[in-house]
PDB file of C-alpha atoms and ligand atoms in Angstrom:
ATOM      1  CA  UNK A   1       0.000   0.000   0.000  1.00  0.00           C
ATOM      2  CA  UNK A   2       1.524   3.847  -0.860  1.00  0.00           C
ATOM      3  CA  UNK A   3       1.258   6.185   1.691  1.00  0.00           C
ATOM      4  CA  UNK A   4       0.426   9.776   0.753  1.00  0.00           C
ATOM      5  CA  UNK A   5       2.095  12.656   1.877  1.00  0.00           C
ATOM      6  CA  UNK A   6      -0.542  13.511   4.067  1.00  0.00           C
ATOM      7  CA  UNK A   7      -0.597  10.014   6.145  1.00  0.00           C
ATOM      8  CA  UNK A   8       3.205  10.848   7.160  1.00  0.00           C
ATOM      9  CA  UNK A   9       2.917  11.641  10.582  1.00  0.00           C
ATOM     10  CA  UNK A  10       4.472  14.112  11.926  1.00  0.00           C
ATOM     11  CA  UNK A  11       8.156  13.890  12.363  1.00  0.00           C
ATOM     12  CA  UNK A  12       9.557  13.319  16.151  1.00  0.00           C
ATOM     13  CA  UNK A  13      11.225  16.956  17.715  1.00  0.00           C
ATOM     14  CA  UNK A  14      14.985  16.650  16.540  1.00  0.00           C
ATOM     15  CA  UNK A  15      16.971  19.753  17.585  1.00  0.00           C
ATOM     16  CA  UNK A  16      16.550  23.438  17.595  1.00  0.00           C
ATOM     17  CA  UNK A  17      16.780  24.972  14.304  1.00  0.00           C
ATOM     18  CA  UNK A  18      18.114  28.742  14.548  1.00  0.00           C
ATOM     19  CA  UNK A  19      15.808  31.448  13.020  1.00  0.00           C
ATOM     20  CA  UNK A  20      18.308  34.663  14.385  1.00  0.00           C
ATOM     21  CA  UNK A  21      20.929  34.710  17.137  1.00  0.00           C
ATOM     22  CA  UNK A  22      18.374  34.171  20.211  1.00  0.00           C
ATOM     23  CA  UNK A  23      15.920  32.671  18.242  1.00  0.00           C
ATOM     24  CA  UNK A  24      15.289  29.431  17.730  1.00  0.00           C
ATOM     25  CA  UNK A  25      11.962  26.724  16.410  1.00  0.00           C
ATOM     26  CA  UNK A  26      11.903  23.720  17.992  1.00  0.00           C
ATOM     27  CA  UNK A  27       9.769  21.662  15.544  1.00  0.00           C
ATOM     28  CA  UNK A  28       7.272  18.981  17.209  1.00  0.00           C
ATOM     29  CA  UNK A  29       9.025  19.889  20.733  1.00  0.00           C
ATOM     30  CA  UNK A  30       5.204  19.951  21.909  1.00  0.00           C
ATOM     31  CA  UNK A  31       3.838  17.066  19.994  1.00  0.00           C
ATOM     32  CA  UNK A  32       3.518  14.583  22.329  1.00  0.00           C
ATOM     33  CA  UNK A  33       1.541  16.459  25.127  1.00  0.00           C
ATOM     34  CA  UNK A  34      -0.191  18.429  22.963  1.00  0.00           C
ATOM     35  CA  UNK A  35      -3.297  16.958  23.985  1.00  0.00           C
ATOM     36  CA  UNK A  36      -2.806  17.660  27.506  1.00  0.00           C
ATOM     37  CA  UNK A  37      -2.086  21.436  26.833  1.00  0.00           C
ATOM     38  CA  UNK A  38      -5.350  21.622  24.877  1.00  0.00           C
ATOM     39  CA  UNK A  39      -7.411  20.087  27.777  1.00  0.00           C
ATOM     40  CA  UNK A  40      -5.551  22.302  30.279  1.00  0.00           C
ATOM     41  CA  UNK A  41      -6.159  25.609  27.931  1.00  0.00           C
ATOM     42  CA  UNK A  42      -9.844  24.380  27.468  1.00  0.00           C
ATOM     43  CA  UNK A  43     -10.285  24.679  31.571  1.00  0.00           C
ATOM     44  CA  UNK A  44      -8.355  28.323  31.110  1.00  0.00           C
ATOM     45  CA  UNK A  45     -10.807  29.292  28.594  1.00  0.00           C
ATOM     46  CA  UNK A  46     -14.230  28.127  30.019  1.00  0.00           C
ATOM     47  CA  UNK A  47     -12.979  30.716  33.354  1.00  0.00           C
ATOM     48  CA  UNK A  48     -11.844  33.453  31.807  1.00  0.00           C
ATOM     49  CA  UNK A  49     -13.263  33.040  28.235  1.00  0.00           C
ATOM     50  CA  UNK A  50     -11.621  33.974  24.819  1.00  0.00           C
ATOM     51  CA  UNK A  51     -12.338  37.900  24.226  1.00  0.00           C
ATOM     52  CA  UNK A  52     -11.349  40.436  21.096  1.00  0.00           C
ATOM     53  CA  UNK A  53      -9.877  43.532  22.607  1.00  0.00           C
ATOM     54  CA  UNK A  54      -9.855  47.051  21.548  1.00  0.00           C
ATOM     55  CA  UNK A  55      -6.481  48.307  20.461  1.00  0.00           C
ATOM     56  CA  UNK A  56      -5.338  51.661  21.806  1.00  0.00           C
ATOM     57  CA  UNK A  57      -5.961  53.008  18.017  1.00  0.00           C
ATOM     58  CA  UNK A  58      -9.916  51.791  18.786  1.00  0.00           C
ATOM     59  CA  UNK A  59      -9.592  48.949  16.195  1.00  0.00           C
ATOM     60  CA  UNK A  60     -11.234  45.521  17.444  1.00  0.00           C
ATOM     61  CA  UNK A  61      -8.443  42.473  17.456  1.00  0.00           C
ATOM     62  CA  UNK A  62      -9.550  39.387  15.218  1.00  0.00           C
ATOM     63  CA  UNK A  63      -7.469  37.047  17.529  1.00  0.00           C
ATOM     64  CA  UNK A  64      -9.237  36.054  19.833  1.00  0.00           C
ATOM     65  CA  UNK A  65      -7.429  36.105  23.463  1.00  0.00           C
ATOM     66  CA  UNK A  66      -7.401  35.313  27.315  1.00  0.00           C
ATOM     67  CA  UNK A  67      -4.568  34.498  29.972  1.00  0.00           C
ATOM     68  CA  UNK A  68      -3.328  32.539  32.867  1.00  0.00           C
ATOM     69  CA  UNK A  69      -0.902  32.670  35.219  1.00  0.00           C
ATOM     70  CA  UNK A  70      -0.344  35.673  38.391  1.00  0.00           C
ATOM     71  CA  UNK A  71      -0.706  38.351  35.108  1.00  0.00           C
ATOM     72  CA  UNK A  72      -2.693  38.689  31.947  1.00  0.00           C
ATOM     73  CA  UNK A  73      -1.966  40.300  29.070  1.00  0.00           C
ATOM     74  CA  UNK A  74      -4.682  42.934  28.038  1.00  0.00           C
ATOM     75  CA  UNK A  75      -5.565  46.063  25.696  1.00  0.00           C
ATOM     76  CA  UNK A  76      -8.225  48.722  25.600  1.00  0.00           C
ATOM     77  CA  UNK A  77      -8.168  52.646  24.400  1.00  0.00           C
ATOM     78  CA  UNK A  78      -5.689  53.465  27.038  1.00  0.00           C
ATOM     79  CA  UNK A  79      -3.621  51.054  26.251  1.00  0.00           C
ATOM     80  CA  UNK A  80      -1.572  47.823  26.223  1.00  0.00           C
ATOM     81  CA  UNK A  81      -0.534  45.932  29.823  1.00  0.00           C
ATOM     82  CA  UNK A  82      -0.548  43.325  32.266  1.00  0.00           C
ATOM     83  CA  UNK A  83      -3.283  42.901  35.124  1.00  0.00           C
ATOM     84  CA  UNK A  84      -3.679  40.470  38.059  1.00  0.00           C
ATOM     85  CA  UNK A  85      -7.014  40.436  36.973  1.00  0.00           C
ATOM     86  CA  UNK A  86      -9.606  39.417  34.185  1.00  0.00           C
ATOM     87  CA  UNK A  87     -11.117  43.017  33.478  1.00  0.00           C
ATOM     88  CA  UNK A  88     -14.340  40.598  32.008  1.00  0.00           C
ATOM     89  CA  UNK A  89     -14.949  38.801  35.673  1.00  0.00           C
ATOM     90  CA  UNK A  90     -12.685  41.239  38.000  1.00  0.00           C
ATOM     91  CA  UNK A  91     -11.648  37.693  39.412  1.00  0.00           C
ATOM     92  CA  UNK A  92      -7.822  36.852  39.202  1.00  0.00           C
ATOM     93  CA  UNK A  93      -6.889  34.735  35.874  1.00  0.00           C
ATOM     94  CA  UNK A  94      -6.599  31.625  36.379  1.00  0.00           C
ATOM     95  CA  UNK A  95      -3.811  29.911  37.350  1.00  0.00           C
ATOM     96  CA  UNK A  96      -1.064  28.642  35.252  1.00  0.00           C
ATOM     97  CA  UNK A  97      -1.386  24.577  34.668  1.00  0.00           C
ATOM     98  CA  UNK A  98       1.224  22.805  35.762  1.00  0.00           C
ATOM     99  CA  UNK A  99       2.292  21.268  32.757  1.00  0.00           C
ATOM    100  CA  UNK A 100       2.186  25.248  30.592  1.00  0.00           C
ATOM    101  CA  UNK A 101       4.786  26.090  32.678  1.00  0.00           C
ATOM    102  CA  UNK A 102       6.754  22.572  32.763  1.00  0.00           C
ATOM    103  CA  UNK A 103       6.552  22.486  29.110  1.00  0.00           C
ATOM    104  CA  UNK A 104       7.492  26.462  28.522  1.00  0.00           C
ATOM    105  CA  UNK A 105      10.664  25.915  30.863  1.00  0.00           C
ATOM    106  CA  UNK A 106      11.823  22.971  29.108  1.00  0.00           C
ATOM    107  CA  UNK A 107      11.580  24.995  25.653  1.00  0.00           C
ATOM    108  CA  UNK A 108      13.202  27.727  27.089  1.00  0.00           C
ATOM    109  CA  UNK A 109      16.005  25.207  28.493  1.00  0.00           C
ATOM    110  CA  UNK A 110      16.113  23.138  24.609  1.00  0.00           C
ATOM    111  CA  UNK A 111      16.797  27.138  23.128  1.00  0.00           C
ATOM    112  CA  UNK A 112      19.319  27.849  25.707  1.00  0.00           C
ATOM    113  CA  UNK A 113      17.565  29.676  28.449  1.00  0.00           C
ATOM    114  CA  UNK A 114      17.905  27.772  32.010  1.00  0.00           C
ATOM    115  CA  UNK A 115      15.968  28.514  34.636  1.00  0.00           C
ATOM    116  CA  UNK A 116      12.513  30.310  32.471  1.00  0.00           C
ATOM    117  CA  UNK A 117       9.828  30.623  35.272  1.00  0.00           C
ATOM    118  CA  UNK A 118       7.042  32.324  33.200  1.00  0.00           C
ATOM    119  CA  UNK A 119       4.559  34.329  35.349  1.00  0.00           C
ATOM    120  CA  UNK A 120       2.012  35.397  32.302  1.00  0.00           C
ATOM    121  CA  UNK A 121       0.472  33.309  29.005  1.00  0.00           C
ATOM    122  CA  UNK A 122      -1.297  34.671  26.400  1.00  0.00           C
ATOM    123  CA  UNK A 123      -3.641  32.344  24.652  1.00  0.00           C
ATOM    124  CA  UNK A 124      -4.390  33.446  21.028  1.00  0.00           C
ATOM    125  CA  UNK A 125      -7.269  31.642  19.396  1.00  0.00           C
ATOM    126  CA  UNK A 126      -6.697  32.590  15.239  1.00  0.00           C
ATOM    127  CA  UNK A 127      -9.641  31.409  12.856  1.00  0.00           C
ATOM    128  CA  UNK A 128      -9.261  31.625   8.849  1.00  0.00           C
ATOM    129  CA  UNK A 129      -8.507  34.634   7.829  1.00  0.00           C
ATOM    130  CA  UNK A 130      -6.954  35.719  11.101  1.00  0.00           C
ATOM    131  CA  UNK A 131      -3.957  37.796  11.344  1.00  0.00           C
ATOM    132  CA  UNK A 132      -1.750  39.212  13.923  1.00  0.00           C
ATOM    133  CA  UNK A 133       0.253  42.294  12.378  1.00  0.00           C
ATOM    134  CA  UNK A 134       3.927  42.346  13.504  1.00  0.00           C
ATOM    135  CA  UNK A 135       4.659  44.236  16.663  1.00  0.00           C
ATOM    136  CA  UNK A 136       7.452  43.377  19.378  1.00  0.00           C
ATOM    137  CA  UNK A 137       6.334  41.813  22.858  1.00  0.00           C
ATOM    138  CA  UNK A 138       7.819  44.904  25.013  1.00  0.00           C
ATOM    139  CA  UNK A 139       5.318  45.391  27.513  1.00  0.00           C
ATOM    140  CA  UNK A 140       7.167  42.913  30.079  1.00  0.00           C
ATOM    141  CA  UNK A 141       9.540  44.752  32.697  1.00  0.00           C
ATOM    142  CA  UNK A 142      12.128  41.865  32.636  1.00  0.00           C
ATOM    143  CA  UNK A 143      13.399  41.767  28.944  1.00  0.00           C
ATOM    144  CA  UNK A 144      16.315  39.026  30.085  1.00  0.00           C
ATOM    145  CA  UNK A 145      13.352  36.555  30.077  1.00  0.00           C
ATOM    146  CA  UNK A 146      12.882  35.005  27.036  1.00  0.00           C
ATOM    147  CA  UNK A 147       9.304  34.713  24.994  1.00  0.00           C
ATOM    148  CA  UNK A 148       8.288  30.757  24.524  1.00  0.00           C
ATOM    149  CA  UNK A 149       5.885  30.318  21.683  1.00  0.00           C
ATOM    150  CA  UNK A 150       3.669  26.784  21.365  1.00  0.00           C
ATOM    151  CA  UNK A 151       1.770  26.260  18.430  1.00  0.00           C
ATOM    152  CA  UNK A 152      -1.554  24.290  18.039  1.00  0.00           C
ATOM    153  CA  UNK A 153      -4.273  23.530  15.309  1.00  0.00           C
ATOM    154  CA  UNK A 154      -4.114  24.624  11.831  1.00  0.00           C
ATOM    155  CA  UNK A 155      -0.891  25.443  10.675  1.00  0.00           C
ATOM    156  CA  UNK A 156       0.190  29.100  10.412  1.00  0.00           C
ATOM    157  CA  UNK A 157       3.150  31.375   8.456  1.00  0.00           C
ATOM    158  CA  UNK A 158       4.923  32.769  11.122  1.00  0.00           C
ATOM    159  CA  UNK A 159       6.783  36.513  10.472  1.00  0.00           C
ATOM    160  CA  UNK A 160      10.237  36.384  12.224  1.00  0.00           C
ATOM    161  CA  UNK A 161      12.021  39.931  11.858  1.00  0.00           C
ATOM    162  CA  UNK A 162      14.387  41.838  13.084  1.00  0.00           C
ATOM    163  CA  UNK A 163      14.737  44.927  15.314  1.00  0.00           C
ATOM    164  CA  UNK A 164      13.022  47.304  13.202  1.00  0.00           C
ATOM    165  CA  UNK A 165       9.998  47.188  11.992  1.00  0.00           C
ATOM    166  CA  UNK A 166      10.971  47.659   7.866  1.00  0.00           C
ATOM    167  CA  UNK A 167      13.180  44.642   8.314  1.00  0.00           C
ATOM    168  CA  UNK A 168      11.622  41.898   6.252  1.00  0.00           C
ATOM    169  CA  UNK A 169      10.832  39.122   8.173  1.00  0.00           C
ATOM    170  CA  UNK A 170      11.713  35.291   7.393  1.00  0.00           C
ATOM    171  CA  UNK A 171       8.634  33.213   6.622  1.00  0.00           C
ATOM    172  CA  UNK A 172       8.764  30.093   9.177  1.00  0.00           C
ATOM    173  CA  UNK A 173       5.623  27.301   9.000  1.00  0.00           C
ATOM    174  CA  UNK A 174       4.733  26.535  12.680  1.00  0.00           C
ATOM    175  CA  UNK A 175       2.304  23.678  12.467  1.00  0.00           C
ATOM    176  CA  UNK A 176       0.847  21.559  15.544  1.00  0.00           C
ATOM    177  CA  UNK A 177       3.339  20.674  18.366  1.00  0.00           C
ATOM    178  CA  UNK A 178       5.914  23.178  17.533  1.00  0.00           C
ATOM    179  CA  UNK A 179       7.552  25.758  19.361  1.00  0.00           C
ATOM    180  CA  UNK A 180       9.513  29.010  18.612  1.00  0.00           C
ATOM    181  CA  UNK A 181      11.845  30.604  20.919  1.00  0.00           C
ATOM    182  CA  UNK A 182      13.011  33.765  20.930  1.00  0.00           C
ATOM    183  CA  UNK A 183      14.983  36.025  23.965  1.00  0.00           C
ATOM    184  CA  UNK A 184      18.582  37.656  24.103  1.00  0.00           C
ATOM    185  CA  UNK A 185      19.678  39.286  20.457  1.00  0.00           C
ATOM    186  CA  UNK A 186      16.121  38.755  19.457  1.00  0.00           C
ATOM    187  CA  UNK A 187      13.849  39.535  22.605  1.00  0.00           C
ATOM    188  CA  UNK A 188      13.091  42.698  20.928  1.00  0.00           C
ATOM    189  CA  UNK A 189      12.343  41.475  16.927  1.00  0.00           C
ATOM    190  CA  UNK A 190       9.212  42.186  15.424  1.00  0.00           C
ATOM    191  CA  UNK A 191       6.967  39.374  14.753  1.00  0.00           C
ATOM    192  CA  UNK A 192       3.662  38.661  13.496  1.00  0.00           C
ATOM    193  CA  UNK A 193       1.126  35.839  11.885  1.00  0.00           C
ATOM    194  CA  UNK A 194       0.052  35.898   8.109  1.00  0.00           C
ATOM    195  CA  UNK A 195      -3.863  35.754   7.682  1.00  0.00           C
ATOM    196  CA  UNK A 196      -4.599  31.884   8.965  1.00  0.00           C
ATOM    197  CA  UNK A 197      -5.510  29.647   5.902  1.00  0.00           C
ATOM    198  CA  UNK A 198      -8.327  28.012   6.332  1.00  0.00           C
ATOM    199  CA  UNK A 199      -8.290  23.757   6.612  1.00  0.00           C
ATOM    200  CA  UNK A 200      -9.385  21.479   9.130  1.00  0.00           C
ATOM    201  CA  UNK A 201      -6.915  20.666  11.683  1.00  0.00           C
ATOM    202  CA  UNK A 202      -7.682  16.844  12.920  1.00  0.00           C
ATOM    203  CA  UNK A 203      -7.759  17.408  16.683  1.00  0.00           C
ATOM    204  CA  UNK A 204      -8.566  21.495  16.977  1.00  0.00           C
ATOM    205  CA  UNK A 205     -11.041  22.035  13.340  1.00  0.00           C
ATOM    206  CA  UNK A 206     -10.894  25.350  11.667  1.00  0.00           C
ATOM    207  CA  UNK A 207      -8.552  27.211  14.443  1.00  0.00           C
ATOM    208  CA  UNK A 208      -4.955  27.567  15.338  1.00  0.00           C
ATOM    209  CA  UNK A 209      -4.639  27.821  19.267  1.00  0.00           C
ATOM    210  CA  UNK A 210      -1.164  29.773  20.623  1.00  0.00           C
ATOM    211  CA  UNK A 211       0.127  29.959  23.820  1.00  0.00           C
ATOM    212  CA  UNK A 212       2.660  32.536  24.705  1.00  0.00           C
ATOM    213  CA  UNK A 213       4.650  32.051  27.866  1.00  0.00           C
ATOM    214  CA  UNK A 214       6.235  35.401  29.240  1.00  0.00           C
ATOM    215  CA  UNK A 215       7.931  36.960  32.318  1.00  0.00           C
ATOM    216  CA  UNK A 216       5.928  40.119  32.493  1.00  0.00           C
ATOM    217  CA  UNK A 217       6.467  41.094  36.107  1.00  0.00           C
TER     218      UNK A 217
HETATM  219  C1  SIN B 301       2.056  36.621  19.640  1.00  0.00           C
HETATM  220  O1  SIN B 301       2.952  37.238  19.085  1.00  0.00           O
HETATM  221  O2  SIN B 301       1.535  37.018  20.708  1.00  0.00           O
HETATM  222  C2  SIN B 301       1.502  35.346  19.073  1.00  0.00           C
HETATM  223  C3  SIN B 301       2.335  34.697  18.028  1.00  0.00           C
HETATM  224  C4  SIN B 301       1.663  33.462  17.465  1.00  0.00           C
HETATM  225  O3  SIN B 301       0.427  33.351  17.491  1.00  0.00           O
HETATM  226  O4  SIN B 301       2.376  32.581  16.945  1.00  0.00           O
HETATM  227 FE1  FE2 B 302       3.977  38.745  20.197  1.00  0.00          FE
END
């Protein structure tokens, strides 16, 4: 019988592959308790559900976003920051499952940063057409920290930069299980998500889920 290219599994994490000094993708790193992490951010999202925020400019965000962990990432008119609190439920977020934070530190280890004890993730939910225009995560007071990246669902085009903004980015597929890295050199590089093509991811349907492991405080 002939397999098809799209009955190849995916392939078993390997090693980190650089993107820019800092910056590294650690394909399939997640793969194997990627099912746990999507139970775990399903618990997340039923407390402090999935929201689109205003940006300070008064536009409406298409991704669709909530938090764990002691601070939350979150925008409105006056702008961007972290709170101990869900402005939707005034209740703290919730708390960061045990195994976000096992499997963030262990990324951050693989890419070369010991000792990453994340206090904040951001959990982006993208649907087709979805987009996230490049920016730089620079709201966080420690910028030593690094910024560990897990991607789940549909596969997405992932804009790597560099410092400035006009710097074109590198094009880098992050499909389900995989994990980018980025902290030192690149802490600072702009980066951004292409418009989500639409498919239907086995496990997760029509959506890419993200999680975003910082240390904001
Ligand atoms: C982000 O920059 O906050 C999210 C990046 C991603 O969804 O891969
Ligand atoms: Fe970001």
């Amino acid at each position: 019988m002939t397999r098809s290219l799209f009955d190849e599994p995916p392939a078993p994490y390997a090693a980190p592959e650089p993107i820019a000094p800092g910056a590294v993708l650690l394909r399939g790193f997640a793969l194997g308790e990627a099912e746990a992490l999507l139970q775990a951010a399903r618990q997340v999202i039923a407390a402090a559900p999935l929201r689109h925020l205003m940006t300070p400019g008064g536009r409406v965000m298409s991704v669709g976003m909530s938090n764990c962990g002691a601070l939350g990432w979150t925008s409105s008119r006056t702008g961007y920051r972290y709170e101990k609190t869900d402005p939707l439920s005034g209740q703290p977020w919730p708390p960061m499952p045990a195994c976000f934070a096992d499997l963030a530190a262990r990324a951050a280890a693989e890419a070369g940063f010991e000792g990453f004890a994340p206090d904040a993730c951001l959990i982006n939910r993208y649907q087709p057409g979805v987009r996230l225009s490049l920016h730089q995560d620079r709201d966080e007071s420690d910028l030593s920290a690094p910024i560990v990246s897990v991607s789940l669902g549909l596969p997405a085009v992932f804009w790597f930069g560099g410092l400035q903004r006009g710097d074109r980015p590198a094009r880098l597929r992050l499909a389900h299980g995989d994990v980018a890295v980025w902290g030192g050199a690149s802490r600072l590089a702009f980066h951004g998500v292409a418009p989500l093509a639409d498919g239907e991811h086995a496990r997760l349907g029509r959506q890419r889920i993200n999680l975003t492991f910082r240390r904001a405080g």
